[in-house]
Short mmCIF file of C-alpha atoms and ligand atoms in Angstrom, two decimals:
data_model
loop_
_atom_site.label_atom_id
_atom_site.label_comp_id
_atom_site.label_asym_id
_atom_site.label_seq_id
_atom_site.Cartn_x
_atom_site.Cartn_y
_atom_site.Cartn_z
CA UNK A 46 32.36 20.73 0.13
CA UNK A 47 34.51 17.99 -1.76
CA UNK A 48 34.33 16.68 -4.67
CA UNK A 49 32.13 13.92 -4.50
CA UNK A 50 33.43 10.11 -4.48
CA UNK A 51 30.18 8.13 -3.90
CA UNK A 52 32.41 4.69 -3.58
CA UNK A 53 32.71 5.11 0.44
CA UNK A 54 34.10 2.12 2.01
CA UNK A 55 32.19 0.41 5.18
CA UNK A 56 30.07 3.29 5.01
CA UNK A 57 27.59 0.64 6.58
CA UNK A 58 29.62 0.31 9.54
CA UNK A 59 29.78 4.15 10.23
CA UNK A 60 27.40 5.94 12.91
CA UNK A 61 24.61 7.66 12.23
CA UNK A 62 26.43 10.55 12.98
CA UNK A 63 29.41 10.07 11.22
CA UNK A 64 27.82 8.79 8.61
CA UNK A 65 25.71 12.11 7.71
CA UNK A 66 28.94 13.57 8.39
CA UNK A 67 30.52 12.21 5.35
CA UNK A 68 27.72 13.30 2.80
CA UNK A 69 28.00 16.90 4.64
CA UNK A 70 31.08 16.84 3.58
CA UNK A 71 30.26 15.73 0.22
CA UNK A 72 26.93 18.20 -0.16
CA UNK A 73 25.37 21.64 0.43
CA UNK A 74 23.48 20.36 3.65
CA UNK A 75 24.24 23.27 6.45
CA UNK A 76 24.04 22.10 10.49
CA UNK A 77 20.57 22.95 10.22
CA UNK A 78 19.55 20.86 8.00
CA UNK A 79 21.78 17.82 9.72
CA UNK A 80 19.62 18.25 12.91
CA UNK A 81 16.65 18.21 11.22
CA UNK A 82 17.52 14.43 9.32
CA UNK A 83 18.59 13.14 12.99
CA UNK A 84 15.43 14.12 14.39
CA UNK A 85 13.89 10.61 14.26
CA UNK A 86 10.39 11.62 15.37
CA UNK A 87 8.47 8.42 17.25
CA UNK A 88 11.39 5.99 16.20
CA UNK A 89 14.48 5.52 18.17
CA UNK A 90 17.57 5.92 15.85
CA UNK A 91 18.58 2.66 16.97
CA UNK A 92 16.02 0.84 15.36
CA UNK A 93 15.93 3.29 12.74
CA UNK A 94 19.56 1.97 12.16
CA UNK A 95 18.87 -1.69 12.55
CA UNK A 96 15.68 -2.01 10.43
CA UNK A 97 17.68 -0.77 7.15
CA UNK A 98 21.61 0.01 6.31
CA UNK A 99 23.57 2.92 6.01
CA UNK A 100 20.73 5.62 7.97
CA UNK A 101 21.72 8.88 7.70
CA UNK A 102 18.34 10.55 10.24
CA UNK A 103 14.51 9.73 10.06
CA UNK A 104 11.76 10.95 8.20
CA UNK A 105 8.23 11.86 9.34
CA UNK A 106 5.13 11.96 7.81
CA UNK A 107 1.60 12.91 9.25
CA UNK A 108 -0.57 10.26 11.15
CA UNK A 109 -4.23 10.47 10.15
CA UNK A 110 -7.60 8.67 11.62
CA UNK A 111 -10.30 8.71 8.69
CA UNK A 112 -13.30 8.53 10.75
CA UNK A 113 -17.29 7.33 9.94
CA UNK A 114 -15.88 3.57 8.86
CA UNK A 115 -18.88 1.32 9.74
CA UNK A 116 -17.57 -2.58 8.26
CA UNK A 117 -19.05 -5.82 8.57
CA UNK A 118 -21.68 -3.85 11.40
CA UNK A 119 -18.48 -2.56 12.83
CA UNK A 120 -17.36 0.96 13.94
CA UNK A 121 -13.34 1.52 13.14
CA UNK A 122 -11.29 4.36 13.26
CA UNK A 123 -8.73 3.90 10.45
CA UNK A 124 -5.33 5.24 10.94
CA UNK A 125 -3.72 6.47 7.71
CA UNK A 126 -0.18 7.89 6.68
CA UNK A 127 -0.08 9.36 3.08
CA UNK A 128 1.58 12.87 2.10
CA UNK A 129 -1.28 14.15 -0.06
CA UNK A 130 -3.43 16.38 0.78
CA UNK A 131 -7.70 15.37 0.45
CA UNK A 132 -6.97 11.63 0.92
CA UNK A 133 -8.24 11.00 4.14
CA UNK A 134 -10.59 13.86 3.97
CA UNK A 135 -12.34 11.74 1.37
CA UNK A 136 -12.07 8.68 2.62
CA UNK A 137 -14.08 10.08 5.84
CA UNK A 138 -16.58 11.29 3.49
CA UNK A 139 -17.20 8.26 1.57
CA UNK A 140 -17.12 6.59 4.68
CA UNK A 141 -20.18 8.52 6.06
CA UNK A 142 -22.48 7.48 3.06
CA UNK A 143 -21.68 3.96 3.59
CA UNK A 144 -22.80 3.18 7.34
CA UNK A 145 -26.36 1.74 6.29
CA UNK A 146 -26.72 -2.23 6.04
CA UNK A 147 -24.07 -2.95 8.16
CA UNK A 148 -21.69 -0.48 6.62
CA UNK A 149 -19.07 -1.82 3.88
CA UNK A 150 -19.36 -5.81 4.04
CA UNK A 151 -15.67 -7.35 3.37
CA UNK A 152 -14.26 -10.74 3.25
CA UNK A 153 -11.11 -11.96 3.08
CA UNK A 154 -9.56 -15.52 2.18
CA UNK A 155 -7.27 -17.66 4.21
CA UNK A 156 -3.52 -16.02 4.31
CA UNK A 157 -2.34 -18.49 1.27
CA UNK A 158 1.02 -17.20 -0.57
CA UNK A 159 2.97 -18.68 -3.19
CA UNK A 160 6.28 -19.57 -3.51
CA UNK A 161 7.97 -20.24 -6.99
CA UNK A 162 11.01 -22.47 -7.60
CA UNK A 163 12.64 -21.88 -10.91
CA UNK A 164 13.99 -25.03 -12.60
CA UNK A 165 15.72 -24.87 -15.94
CA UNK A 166 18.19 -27.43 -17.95
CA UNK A 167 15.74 -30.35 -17.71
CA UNK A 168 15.29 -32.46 -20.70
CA UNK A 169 11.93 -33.35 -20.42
CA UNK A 170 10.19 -30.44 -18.66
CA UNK A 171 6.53 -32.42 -18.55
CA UNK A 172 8.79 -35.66 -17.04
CA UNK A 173 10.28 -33.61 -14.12
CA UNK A 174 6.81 -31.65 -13.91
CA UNK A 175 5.65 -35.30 -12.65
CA UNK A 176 8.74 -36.26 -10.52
CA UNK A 177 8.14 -32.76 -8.87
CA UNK A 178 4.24 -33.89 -8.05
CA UNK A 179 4.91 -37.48 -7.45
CA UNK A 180 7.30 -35.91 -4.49
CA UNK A 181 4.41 -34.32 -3.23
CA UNK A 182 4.35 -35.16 0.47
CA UNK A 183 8.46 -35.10 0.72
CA UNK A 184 8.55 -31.96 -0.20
CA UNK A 185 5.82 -30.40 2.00
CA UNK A 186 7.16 -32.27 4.58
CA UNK A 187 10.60 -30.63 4.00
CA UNK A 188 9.26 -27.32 3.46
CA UNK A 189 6.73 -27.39 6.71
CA UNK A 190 10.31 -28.79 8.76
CA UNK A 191 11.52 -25.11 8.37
CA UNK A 192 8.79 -23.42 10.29
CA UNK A 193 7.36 -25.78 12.62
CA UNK A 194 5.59 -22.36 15.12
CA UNK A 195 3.74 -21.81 11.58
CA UNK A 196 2.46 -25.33 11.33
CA UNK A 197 1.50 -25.42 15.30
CA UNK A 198 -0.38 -22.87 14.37
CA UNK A 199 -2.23 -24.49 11.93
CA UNK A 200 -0.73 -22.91 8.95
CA UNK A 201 2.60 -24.10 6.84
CA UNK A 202 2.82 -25.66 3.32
CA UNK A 203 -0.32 -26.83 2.38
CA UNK A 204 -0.03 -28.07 -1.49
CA UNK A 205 2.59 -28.38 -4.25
CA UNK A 206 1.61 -26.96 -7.74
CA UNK A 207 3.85 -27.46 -10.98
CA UNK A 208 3.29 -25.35 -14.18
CA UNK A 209 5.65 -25.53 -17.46
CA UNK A 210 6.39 -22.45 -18.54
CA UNK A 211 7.77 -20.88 -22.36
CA UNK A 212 10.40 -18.32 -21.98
CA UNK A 213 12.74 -16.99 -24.82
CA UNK A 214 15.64 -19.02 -23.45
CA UNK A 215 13.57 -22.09 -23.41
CA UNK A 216 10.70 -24.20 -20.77
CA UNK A 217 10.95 -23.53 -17.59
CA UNK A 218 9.50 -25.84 -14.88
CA UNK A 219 7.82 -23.44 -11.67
CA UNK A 220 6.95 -24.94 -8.85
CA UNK A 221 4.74 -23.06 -6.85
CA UNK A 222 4.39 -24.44 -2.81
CA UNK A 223 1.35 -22.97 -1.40
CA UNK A 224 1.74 -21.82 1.97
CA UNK A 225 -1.08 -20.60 4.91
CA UNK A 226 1.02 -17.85 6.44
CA UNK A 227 -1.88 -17.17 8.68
CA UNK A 228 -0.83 -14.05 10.39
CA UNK A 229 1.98 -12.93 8.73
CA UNK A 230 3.08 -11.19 5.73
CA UNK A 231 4.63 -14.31 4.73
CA UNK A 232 7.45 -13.32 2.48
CA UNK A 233 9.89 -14.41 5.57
CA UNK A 234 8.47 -18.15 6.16
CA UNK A 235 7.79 -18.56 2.65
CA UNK A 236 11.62 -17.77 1.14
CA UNK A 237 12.62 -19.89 3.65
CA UNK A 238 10.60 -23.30 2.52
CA UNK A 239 11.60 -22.47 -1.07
CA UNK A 240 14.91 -22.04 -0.26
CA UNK A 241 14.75 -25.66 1.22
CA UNK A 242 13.31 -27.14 -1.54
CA UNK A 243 15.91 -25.56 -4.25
CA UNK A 244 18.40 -28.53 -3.47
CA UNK A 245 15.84 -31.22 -3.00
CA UNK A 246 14.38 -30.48 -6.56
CA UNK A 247 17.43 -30.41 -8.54
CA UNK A 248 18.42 -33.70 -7.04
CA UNK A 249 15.18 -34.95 -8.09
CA UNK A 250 15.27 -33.78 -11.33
CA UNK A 251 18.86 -33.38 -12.27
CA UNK A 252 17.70 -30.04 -13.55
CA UNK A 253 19.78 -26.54 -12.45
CA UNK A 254 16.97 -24.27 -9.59
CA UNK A 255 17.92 -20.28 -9.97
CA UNK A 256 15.24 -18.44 -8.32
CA UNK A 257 13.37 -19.33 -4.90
CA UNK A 258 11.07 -16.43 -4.26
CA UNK A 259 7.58 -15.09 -3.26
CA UNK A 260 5.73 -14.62 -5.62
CA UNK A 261 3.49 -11.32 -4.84
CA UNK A 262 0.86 -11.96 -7.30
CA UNK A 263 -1.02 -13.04 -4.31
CA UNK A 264 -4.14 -14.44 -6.14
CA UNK A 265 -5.26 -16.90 -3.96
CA UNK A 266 -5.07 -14.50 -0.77
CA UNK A 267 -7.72 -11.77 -2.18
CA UNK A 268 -9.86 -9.50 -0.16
CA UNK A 269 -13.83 -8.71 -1.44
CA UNK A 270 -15.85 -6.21 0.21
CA UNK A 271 -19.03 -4.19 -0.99
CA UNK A 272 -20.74 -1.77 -0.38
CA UNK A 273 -24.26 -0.39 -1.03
CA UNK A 274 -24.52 3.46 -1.56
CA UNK A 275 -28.29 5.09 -1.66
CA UNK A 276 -28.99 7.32 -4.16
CA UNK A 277 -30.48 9.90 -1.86
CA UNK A 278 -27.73 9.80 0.48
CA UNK A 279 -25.62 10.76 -2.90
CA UNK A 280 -27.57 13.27 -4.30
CA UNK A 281 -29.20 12.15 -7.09
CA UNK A 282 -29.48 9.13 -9.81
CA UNK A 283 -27.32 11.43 -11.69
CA UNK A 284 -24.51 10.57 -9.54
CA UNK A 285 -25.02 6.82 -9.95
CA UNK A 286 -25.00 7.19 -13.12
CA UNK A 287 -21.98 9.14 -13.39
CA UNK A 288 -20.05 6.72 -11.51
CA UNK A 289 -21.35 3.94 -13.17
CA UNK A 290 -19.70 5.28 -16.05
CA UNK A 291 -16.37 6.25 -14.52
CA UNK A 292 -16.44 2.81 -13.73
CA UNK A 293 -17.49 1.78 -17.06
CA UNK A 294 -14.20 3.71 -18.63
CA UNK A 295 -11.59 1.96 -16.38
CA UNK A 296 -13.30 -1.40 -16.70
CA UNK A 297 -12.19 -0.52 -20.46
CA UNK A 298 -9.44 1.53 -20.94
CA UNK A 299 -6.18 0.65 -18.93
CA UNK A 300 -4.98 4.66 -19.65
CA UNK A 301 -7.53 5.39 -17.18
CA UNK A 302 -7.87 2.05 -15.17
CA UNK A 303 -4.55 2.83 -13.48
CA UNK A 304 -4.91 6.40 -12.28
CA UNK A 305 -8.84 4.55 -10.76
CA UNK A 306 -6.75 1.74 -9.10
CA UNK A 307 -4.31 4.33 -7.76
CA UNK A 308 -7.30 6.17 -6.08
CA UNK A 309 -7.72 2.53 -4.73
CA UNK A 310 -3.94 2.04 -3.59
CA UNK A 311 -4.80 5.76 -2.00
CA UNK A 312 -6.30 4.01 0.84
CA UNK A 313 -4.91 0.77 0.60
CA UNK A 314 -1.14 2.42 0.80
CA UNK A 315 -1.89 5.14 3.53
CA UNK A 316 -3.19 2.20 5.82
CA UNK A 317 -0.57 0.19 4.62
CA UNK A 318 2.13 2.80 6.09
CA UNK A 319 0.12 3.24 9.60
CA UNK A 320 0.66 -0.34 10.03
CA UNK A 321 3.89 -0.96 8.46
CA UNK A 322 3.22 -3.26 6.00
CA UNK A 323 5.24 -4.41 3.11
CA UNK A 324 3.62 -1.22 0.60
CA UNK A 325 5.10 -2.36 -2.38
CA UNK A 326 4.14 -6.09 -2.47
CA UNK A 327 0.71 -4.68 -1.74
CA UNK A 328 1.07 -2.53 -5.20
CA UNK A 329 3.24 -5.06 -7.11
CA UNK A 330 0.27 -7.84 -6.82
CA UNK A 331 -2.68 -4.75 -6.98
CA UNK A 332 -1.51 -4.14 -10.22
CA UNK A 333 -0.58 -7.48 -10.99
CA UNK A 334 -3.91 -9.16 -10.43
CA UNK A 335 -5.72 -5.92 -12.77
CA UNK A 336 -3.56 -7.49 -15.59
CA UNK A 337 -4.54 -11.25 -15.14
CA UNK A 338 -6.55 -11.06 -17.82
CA UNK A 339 -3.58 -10.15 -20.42
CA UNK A 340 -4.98 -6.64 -20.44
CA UNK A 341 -4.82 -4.52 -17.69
CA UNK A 342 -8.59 -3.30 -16.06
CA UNK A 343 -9.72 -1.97 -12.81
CA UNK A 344 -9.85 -3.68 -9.43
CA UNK A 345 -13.37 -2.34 -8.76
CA UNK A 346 -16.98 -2.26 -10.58
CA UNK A 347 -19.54 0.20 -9.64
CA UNK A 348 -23.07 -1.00 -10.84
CA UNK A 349 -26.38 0.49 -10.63
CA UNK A 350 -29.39 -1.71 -9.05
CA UNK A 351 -33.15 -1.93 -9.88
CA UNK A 352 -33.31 0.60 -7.37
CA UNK A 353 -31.25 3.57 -8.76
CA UNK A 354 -28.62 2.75 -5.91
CA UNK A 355 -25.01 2.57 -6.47
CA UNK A 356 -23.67 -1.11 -6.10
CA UNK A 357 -19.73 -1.14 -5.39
CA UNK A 358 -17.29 -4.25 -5.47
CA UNK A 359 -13.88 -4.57 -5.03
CA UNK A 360 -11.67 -7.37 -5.49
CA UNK A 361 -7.86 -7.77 -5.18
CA UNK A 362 -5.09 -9.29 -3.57
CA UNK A 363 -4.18 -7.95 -0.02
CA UNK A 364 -1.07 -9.62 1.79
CA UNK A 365 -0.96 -8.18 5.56
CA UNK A 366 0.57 -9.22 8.11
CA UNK A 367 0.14 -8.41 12.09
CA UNK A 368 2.93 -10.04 13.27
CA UNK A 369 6.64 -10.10 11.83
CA UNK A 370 8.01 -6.99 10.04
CA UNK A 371 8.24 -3.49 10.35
CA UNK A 372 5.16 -4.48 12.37
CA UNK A 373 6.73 -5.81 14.87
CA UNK A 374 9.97 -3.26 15.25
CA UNK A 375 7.94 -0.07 14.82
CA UNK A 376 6.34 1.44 17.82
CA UNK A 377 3.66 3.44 15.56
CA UNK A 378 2.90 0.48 13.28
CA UNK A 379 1.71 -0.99 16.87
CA UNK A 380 -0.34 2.06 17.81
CA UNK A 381 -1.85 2.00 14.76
CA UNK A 382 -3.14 -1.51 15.00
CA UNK A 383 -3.89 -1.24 18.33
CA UNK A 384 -6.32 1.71 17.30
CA UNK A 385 -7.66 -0.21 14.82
CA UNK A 386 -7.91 -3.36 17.00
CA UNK A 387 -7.63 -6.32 14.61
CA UNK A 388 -7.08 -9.58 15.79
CA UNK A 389 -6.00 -11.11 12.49
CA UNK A 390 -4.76 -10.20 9.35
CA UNK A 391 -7.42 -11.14 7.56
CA UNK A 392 -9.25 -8.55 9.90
CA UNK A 393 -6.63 -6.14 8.64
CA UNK A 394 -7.33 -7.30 4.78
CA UNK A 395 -10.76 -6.80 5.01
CA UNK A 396 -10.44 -2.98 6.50
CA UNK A 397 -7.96 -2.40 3.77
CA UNK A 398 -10.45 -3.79 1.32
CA UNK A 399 -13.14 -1.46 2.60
CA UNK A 400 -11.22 1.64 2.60
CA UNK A 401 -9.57 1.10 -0.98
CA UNK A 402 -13.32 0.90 -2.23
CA UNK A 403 -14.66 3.90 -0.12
CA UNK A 404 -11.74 6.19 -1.52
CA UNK A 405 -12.45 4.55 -4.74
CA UNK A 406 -15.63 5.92 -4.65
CA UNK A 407 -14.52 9.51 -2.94
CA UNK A 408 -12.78 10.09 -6.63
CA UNK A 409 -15.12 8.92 -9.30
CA UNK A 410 -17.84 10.48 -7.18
CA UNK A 411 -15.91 13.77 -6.76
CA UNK A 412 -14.62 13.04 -10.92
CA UNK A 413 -17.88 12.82 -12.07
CA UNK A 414 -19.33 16.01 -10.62
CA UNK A 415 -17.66 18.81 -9.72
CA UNK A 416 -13.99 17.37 -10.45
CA UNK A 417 -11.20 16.90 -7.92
CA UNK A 418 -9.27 20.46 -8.22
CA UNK A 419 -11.69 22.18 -5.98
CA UNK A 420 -11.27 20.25 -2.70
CA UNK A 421 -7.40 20.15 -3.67
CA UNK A 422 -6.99 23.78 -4.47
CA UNK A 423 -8.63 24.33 -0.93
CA UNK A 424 -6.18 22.22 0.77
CA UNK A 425 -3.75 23.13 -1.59
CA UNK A 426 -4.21 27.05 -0.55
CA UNK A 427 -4.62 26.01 2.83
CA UNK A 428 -1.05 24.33 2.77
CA UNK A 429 0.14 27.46 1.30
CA UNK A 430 -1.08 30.15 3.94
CA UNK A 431 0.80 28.00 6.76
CA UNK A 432 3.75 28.21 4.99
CA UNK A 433 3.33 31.99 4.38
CA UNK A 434 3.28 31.38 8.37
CA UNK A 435 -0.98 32.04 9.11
CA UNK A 436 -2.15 31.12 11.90
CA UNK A 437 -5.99 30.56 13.21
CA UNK A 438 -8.27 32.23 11.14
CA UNK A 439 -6.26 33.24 9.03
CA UNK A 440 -5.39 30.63 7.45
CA UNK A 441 -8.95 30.32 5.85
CA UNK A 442 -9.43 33.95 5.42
CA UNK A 443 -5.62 33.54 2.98
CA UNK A 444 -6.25 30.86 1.73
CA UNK A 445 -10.49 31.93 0.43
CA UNK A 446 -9.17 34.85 -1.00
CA UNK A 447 -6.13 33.25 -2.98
CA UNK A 448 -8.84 31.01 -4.22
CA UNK A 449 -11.10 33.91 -5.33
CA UNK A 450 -8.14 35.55 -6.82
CA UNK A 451 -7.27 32.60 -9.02
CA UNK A 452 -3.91 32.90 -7.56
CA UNK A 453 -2.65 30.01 -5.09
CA UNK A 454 1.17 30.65 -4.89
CA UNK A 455 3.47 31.71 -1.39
CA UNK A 456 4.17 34.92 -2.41
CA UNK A 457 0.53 35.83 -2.64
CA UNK A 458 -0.24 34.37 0.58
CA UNK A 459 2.61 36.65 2.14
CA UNK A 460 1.44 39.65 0.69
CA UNK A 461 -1.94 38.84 2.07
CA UNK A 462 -1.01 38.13 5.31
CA UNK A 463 1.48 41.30 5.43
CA UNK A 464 -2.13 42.75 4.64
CA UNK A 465 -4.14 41.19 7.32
CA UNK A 466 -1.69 41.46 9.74
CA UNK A 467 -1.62 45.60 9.01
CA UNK A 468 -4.87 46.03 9.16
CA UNK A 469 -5.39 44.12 12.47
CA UNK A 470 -3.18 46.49 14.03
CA UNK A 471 -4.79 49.42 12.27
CA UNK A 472 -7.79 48.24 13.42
CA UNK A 473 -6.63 47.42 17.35
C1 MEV B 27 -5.50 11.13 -7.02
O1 MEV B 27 -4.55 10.84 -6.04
C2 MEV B 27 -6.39 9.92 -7.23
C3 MEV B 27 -7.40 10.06 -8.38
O2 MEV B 27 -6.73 10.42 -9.57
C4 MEV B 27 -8.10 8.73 -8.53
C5 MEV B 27 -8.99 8.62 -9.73
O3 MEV B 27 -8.76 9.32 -10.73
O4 MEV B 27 -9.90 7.78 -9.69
C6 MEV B 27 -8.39 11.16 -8.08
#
């Protein structure tokens, strides 16, 4: 091992290979461990390689179908990829308590996205506010020029929107160019038209343009689904109510609104992932949109009707795309939404929706009863008999009896399966 100089010239332009090489050389990583990072899994290193720099191997993590989703009257199986444990477990439950009435109803806007141009140094920030609106049509007709397969397809820049904003280093005038991205993400055709328009606006305004950007506080591109729950199929009112006040907390405590949206972004993320979508524009305008109030609340209400049944809503922002991407380079992302068979991505948005509010519900449902641990520690002990290396049954029978024992670590689990194993052959 040497000593470590993390400046590494054209490291990008290495192989793979030689590439891991050099931080073997650098690290404590044995052979071993170097096969294991260039197994790739279901991707081909060589689009590993070309969807991001400087790959060293692949990654995997596990592919899951939460089953029982009934929405908008129809059946889905959901693929999900998320590393913790109970996730899609839950989801399936929820899921299974909300197939009356047409399942969980979700609907989701057109695909419209934002763009923001940043102009500073103008003199009269309310003047150039005007110029900017009074160039109206040039200035769609620019941006739509840069994309014209968007705008055959109906979509491209449909509207021009100017605010003034205060900032410590003085106004700032943001011009936002709404865009219909249709099936896409967006961020791609949407950078581009603001990038067009930089130029165009500070010759109009004699002003200086820094940023031309996305913005991912997608707010007019918002999913809403709902979702009846009977009480029966619950349990009891008790459980309404109990959820009703979960909600109640997050609605007014942001402490606990963002560990409730992050149940949310549970599901939202983990289909996300299947489908290789853009995760973290996803979270950035979640969280983005709870706060567009000035004070950050929760995404979803959970209401009781005259009935004693549970009334859920969710509302947030949900930019998906089914073309363009990682969508389009990885070979999973397909599978995935080929199991899920969306046509559009506002079919994709409105899934999404639905499965952020059913594993919404999983948590303050499992929350305000019997808490989460239980399920988890089951799981959890589950995990940790495999590692102990059960196998079959006994993975259950370990993993009960570390449970019992109050006593879920691998050491445990190898003593008991040292046990088991002994008295099996006692017993043969
Ligand atoms: C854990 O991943 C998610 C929860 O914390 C969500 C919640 O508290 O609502 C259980």
């Amino acid at each position: 091992m040497s000593v470590l100089n993390s400046r590494i010239p054209k490291f990008y332009k290495k192989s793979i290979e030689e590439r891991l090489n050099i931080v073997k050389e650098y690290t404590e990583l044995s052979s071993e461990e170097c096969n294991l990072l260039l197994k790739f899994g279901n991707l081909d290193p060589k689009i590993a390689d070309a969807m991001i720099e400087n790959v060293v191997g692949g990654m995997s993590y596990p592919f899951a179908i939460a089953v029982n989703f009934k929405i908008n009257y129809k059946d889905y199986l959901v693929p999900m990829v998320i590393e913790e444990s109970s996730v899609v477990a839950a989801a399936s439950n929820a899921a299974k308590v909300m197939r009356r009435d047409g399942g969980i109803h979700s609907h989701a806007t057109d695909s419209i996205m934002i763009g923001q141009i940043q102009l500073v140094n103008v003199r009269n920030p309310f003047y150039a506010k005007h110029l900017i609106l009074e160039y109206r049509e040039e200035l769609l007709k620019i941006a739509n020029e840069q994309d014209p397969i968007l705008v055959n397809l109906g979509g491209g820049a449909k509207d021009i929107e100017v605010r003034v904003v205060d900032s410590r280093i003085g106004p700032m005038v943001v011009t936002h160019l709404i865009v219909d991205v249709k099936d896409a993400m967006g961020a791609n055709a949407v950078n581009t038209m603001v990038e067009a328009l930089g130029p165009v606006i500070e010759d109009l305004t004699r002003g200086k343009v820094y940023l031309r950007i996305i913005s991912n506080l997608a707010d007019k591109r918002l999913v809403r689904s709902y979702v009846k729950v009977y009480k029966e199929d619950i349990g009891s009112e008790e459980v309404v109510d109990g959820v009703v006040a979960a909600s109640a907390f997050a609605e007014a405590d942001p402490y606990r609104a963002a560990t409730h949206n992050k149940g949310i972004m549970n599901g939202v993320i983990a289909v996300a992932l299947a489908t290789g979508q853009d995760h973290r524009a996803l979270e950035a305008g979640a969280h983005a949109y709870a706060a567009r109030f000035g004070r950050y609340t929760s995404l979803s209400r959970w209401e009781k009707d005259g009935d004693g049944n549970l009334i859920g809503t969710l509302e947030m922002p949900m930019a998906v795309g089914i073309i363009g991407g990682a969508v389009k380079v990885h070979p999973i992302a397909k599978i995935a939404l080929k199991i899920l068979g969306v046509k559009t991505a506002k079919e994709l948005a409105e899934i999404m929706g639905a499965v952020g509010l059913a594993q919404n519900f999983a948590a303050l449902r499992a929350l305000a009863t019997e808490g989460i641990q239980k399920g988890h520690m089951k799981l959890h002990a589950r995990n940790i008999a495999i590692m102990a290396g059960a196998e079959g049954e006994l993975i259950d029978m370990i993993a009960n009896r570390m449970i019992e024992e109050g006593r879920i670590r691998f050491d445990r689990a190898k003593e008991l399966l040292e046990e088991y194993i002994k008295s099996r052959d006692l017993s043969i």
